[in-house]
Coordinates of C-alpha atoms in Angstrom, one line a residue:
M1 CA 115.1 117.1 118.8
K2 CA 114.4 120.6 118.9
K3 CA 111.1 122.0 118.6
I4 CA 109.4 121.3 115.4
I5 CA 108.2 124.0 113.1
H6 CA 106.0 122.9 110.3
I7 CA 107.2 124.9 107.2
S8 CA 105.4 123.1 104.4
I9 CA 104.0 126.5 102.9
L10 CA 107.5 127.8 102.9
L11 CA 108.8 124.7 101.7
V12 CA 106.4 124.7 98.6
F13 CA 107.3 128.4 97.9
V14 CA 111.0 127.7 97.7
L15 CA 110.4 124.4 95.8
S16 CA 108.6 126.6 93.0
A17 CA 110.8 129.6 93.1
F18 CA 114.3 128.6 93.0
S19 CA 116.6 126.1 91.2
L20 CA 117.1 122.3 91.7
K21 CA 120.0 123.2 93.8
A22 CA 118.2 125.5 96.1
Q23 CA 115.3 123.2 96.4
N24 CA 117.8 120.5 97.6
E25 CA 119.2 123.1 100.2
A26 CA 115.7 123.8 101.3
L27 CA 114.9 120.1 101.7
Q28 CA 118.1 119.6 103.7
R29 CA 117.3 122.5 105.9
Y30 CA 113.9 121.2 106.8
W31 CA 115.6 118.1 108.6
D32 CA 118.2 120.3 110.5
D33 CA 116.2 119.9 113.7
V34 CA 116.0 116.2 113.6
D35 CA 118.7 113.8 115.1
F36 CA 118.1 110.7 113.0
S37 CA 120.3 108.6 115.5
D38 CA 117.7 109.2 118.2
T39 CA 115.7 106.0 118.1
T40 CA 113.0 107.4 120.5
L41 CA 111.7 109.6 117.4
I42 CA 110.6 106.2 115.7
S43 CA 106.8 106.1 115.6
S44 CA 106.7 109.3 117.8
Q45 CA 104.0 111.9 117.0
A46 CA 106.4 114.6 116.5
M47 CA 108.2 112.5 113.7
F48 CA 105.0 111.5 112.5
D49 CA 103.7 115.1 112.0
K50 CA 107.1 116.2 110.6
L51 CA 106.8 113.5 108.0
V52 CA 103.1 114.4 107.3
A53 CA 104.2 118.0 106.8
F54 CA 107.1 117.1 104.5
F55 CA 105.5 114.8 102.1
Y56 CA 102.1 116.7 102.0
S57 CA 103.8 119.9 101.0
F58 CA 104.5 118.3 97.6
T59 CA 100.7 118.0 96.7
D60 CA 100.4 121.6 96.9
G61 CA 102.7 122.2 94.0
D62 CA 102.5 121.3 90.0
E63 CA 100.7 118.0 89.8
R64 CA 103.1 117.1 87.0
R65 CA 106.0 117.3 89.0
F66 CA 104.5 115.7 92.1
D67 CA 106.3 112.5 91.5
S68 CA 109.9 113.9 90.7
L69 CA 109.5 116.2 93.6
S70 CA 108.6 113.7 95.8
I71 CA 111.5 111.3 95.0
V72 CA 113.8 114.6 95.3
G73 CA 112.6 114.7 99.0
L74 CA 112.8 111.1 99.9
C75 CA 116.5 111.1 98.4
V76 CA 117.3 113.8 101.3
V77 CA 115.3 112.4 104.1
L78 CA 116.4 108.6 103.6
D79 CA 120.2 109.4 103.0
K80 CA 119.9 111.3 106.4
A81 CA 117.9 108.4 107.9
K82 CA 120.6 105.7 107.0
V83 CA 122.7 106.5 110.0
N84 CA 120.2 104.6 112.1
M85 CA 118.7 101.7 110.0
R86 CA 115.7 101.4 112.4
M87 CA 115.0 105.0 111.3
Y88 CA 115.4 104.4 107.6
E89 CA 113.1 101.3 107.9
Y90 CA 110.4 103.4 109.7
I91 CA 110.6 106.2 107.3
L92 CA 110.7 103.6 104.2
D93 CA 107.5 101.9 105.5
F94 CA 105.8 105.0 106.2
A95 CA 106.5 106.5 102.6
L96 CA 105.6 103.2 101.0
N97 CA 102.3 103.1 102.8
G98 CA 101.4 106.7 101.9
Y99 CA 102.4 106.8 98.2
S100 CA 100.9 103.5 97.6
S101 CA 97.8 104.6 99.2
M102 CA 97.8 107.7 96.6
G103 CA 98.5 105.2 93.6
R104 CA 101.9 107.0 93.0
D105 CA 103.5 104.0 91.4
Q106 CA 106.5 105.8 90.1
V107 CA 107.3 106.8 93.8
T108 CA 106.5 103.3 95.2
N109 CA 108.8 101.6 92.7
Y110 CA 111.5 103.9 93.5
L111 CA 111.1 103.2 97.1
L112 CA 111.3 99.4 96.5
N113 CA 114.9 99.7 95.3
Y114 CA 115.9 100.8 98.8
P115 CA 117.0 104.6 97.8
Q116 CA 120.4 106.0 99.1
L117 CA 121.6 102.3 100.2
A118 CA 124.6 101.1 98.2
E119 CA 125.2 97.6 97.7
G120 CA 126.8 96.0 100.8
E121 CA 125.9 98.7 103.0
V122 CA 123.5 96.5 105.1
D123 CA 124.3 93.2 106.7
M124 CA 122.0 90.2 106.0
E125 CA 119.7 90.9 109.0
E126 CA 118.9 94.5 108.0
G127 CA 118.4 93.3 104.6
L128 CA 115.9 90.6 105.8
R129 CA 114.0 93.3 107.8
L130 CA 113.9 95.8 104.8
D131 CA 112.6 92.9 102.4
S132 CA 109.9 92.1 105.0
I133 CA 108.8 95.9 104.6
T134 CA 109.0 95.9 100.9
E135 CA 107.5 92.2 100.1
P136 CA 103.8 93.2 100.2
Y137 CA 104.2 96.1 97.9
Q138 CA 106.3 93.9 95.5
K139 CA 103.6 91.5 95.4
V140 CA 101.0 94.1 94.0
K141 CA 103.0 96.4 92.0
V142 CA 102.3 97.1 88.3
G143 CA 103.9 94.4 86.4
A144 CA 103.3 91.7 89.1
K145 CA 101.0 88.5 88.8
A146 CA 97.9 89.3 90.7
P147 CA 97.5 87.0 93.7
D148 CA 95.0 84.5 93.0
V149 CA 91.2 84.8 94.1
I150 CA 89.0 81.8 94.8
G151 CA 85.8 81.9 96.6
V152 CA 81.9 82.3 96.6
T153 CA 80.5 85.6 95.9
I154 CA 77.6 87.3 97.9
D155 CA 75.1 86.0 95.1
G156 CA 76.7 82.4 95.8
L157 CA 78.6 82.1 92.5
D158 CA 81.9 80.3 92.5
Y159 CA 84.8 82.5 91.2
H160 CA 88.5 81.5 90.4
L161 CA 90.4 84.6 89.0
Y162 CA 92.8 82.6 87.0
D163 CA 90.0 80.4 85.5
S164 CA 88.2 83.4 84.3
K165 CA 88.3 84.0 80.4
A166 CA 88.0 87.6 80.6
E167 CA 90.5 89.6 78.9
R168 CA 90.9 92.1 81.4
V169 CA 89.6 92.4 85.0
I170 CA 88.9 95.5 87.0
A171 CA 89.5 94.5 90.9
V172 CA 88.1 97.0 93.5
F173 CA 88.6 97.0 97.4
W174 CA 86.0 99.2 98.7
S175 CA 83.8 100.4 101.8
T176 CA 80.0 100.6 102.0
D177 CA 80.4 103.8 104.1
C178 CA 82.9 105.5 101.6
E179 CA 80.9 107.8 99.4
Y180 CA 84.3 108.2 97.3
C181 CA 84.4 104.7 96.7
H182 CA 80.7 104.6 95.6
E183 CA 81.5 107.4 93.1
F184 CA 84.4 105.4 91.6
L185 CA 82.3 102.3 91.2
V186 CA 79.3 104.3 89.5
Q187 CA 82.1 105.9 87.1
I188 CA 83.3 102.5 86.3
R189 CA 79.7 101.1 85.7
K190 CA 78.9 104.3 83.6
H191 CA 81.9 104.3 81.2
L192 CA 83.2 100.8 80.8
N193 CA 81.5 98.0 79.0
L194 CA 81.6 95.5 82.1
K195 CA 80.1 92.5 80.0
T196 CA 82.5 92.4 77.2
D197 CA 85.6 94.5 77.7
F198 CA 86.0 94.4 81.3
E199 CA 85.1 91.8 84.2
L200 CA 84.5 93.8 87.5
V201 CA 85.4 91.9 90.7
T202 CA 84.9 93.7 94.1
F203 CA 85.8 93.1 97.7
A204 CA 83.5 95.0 100.2
L205 CA 84.4 96.2 103.8
A206 CA 80.9 96.5 105.5
D207 CA 79.0 95.5 108.9
N208 CA 77.4 92.8 107.2
K209 CA 76.7 91.0 103.9
D210 CA 73.3 92.4 103.5
E211 CA 74.7 95.9 103.7
V212 CA 77.0 94.9 100.5
V213 CA 74.1 93.2 98.7
A214 CA 71.9 96.5 99.1
T215 CA 74.9 98.8 98.2
V216 CA 75.6 96.8 95.2
K217 CA 71.9 96.7 93.9
K218 CA 71.5 100.6 94.6
I219 CA 74.5 101.2 92.4
R220 CA 73.3 98.6 90.1
L221 CA 76.9 96.9 89.7
P222 CA 77.4 93.8 87.5
G223 CA 80.3 91.6 88.4
Y224 CA 81.4 89.3 91.0
H225 CA 81.3 90.8 94.5
F226 CA 82.8 89.2 97.7
Y227 CA 82.5 90.1 101.3
D228 CA 84.1 88.5 104.5
S229 CA 83.2 89.4 108.2
L230 CA 87.1 89.4 108.6
R231 CA 87.2 92.7 106.9
W232 CA 90.8 94.0 106.6
D233 CA 92.1 90.5 107.8
S234 CA 90.2 88.9 105.1
K235 CA 92.4 86.7 102.3
P236 CA 92.1 89.1 99.5
F237 CA 92.8 92.3 101.6
L238 CA 95.7 90.8 103.2
D239 CA 96.9 89.2 99.7
Y240 CA 96.8 92.5 98.1
H241 CA 98.1 94.5 100.8
V242 CA 95.1 96.7 101.1
T243 CA 95.7 99.8 103.5
S244 CA 92.9 102.1 102.3
T245 CA 89.8 102.1 100.0
P246 CA 89.1 102.5 97.4
M247 CA 92.1 100.5 95.9
V248 CA 91.6 99.7 92.2
L249 CA 93.8 97.5 89.8
V250 CA 93.4 96.7 86.3
L251 CA 94.8 93.2 85.2
D252 CA 95.3 91.7 81.8
A253 CA 94.7 88.3 80.2
E254 CA 97.7 86.9 82.1
R255 CA 96.6 88.4 85.3
T256 CA 99.5 90.9 85.4
I257 CA 98.7 94.1 87.2
V258 CA 98.8 96.7 84.4
C259 CA 97.3 99.7 86.1
K260 CA 96.6 101.0 89.8
P261 CA 94.6 104.2 89.2
Y262 CA 94.4 106.7 92.1
D263 CA 90.8 107.9 91.0
W264 CA 88.6 107.8 88.0
N265 CA 90.5 110.5 85.9
D266 CA 93.7 108.3 86.5
L267 CA 91.9 105.3 85.0
K268 CA 90.5 107.5 82.2
E269 CA 93.7 108.6 81.2
W270 CA 95.4 105.1 81.3
L271 CA 92.6 103.8 79.2
R272 CA 93.0 106.5 76.7
I273 CA 96.5 105.5 76.3
N274 CA 96.0 101.8 76.0
N275 CA 92.9 101.6 74.1

């Protein structure tokens, strides 16, 4: 691989200044210095930096075009990567993790369809490996049934998600040392009726249960709150494939995931449309 030069600023410029054809040519050129058949690049710092610069470049453009530009970029890089299925798998996993964490459902769902791979283009073994990468995301995408939650809250209350009579549930995976998580929870408490319209269920990362109890009391959060010393390896975090906090999901009466907002403004917009 030739010396990598991060050209994210230049990339944003050409994306905004030229036609779709010119944009595609710029995206193609970005990868000219990469030999996708070179398996030593997989998980290397050089490839990681290259991918981060590539995908991050779209965040500096028009927010309304972010998803479409990201998908165009993914088309280019995954088409190049499929000469080496191990590289394709690595980039697919990398992109799924990133776009899922950002709450970009349109891009995530696009990735779940294995872009640039035609039917019959991979053998059974390769197909199983791809399925193992996408399965966790398939389980918690918008439109999927939410994994069940059964347990005892920090207040000693028994809770079963599918026995709950609530018409809508907001599930929040958060961390006690994450100020942005606190802000999101405060917005939810201030602006939503958590007694009649929504049931709040939270899952916390913390050093101990007392820390969670204190934070919930400080924020004055109603609802059902869980803590497990296994942290990221606790069953809810694994079942919901949580890779970053906060992660927020809105569930309907049938416990179908109907929204995965990235932030409060995203949730507010969904509420405006669906209320």
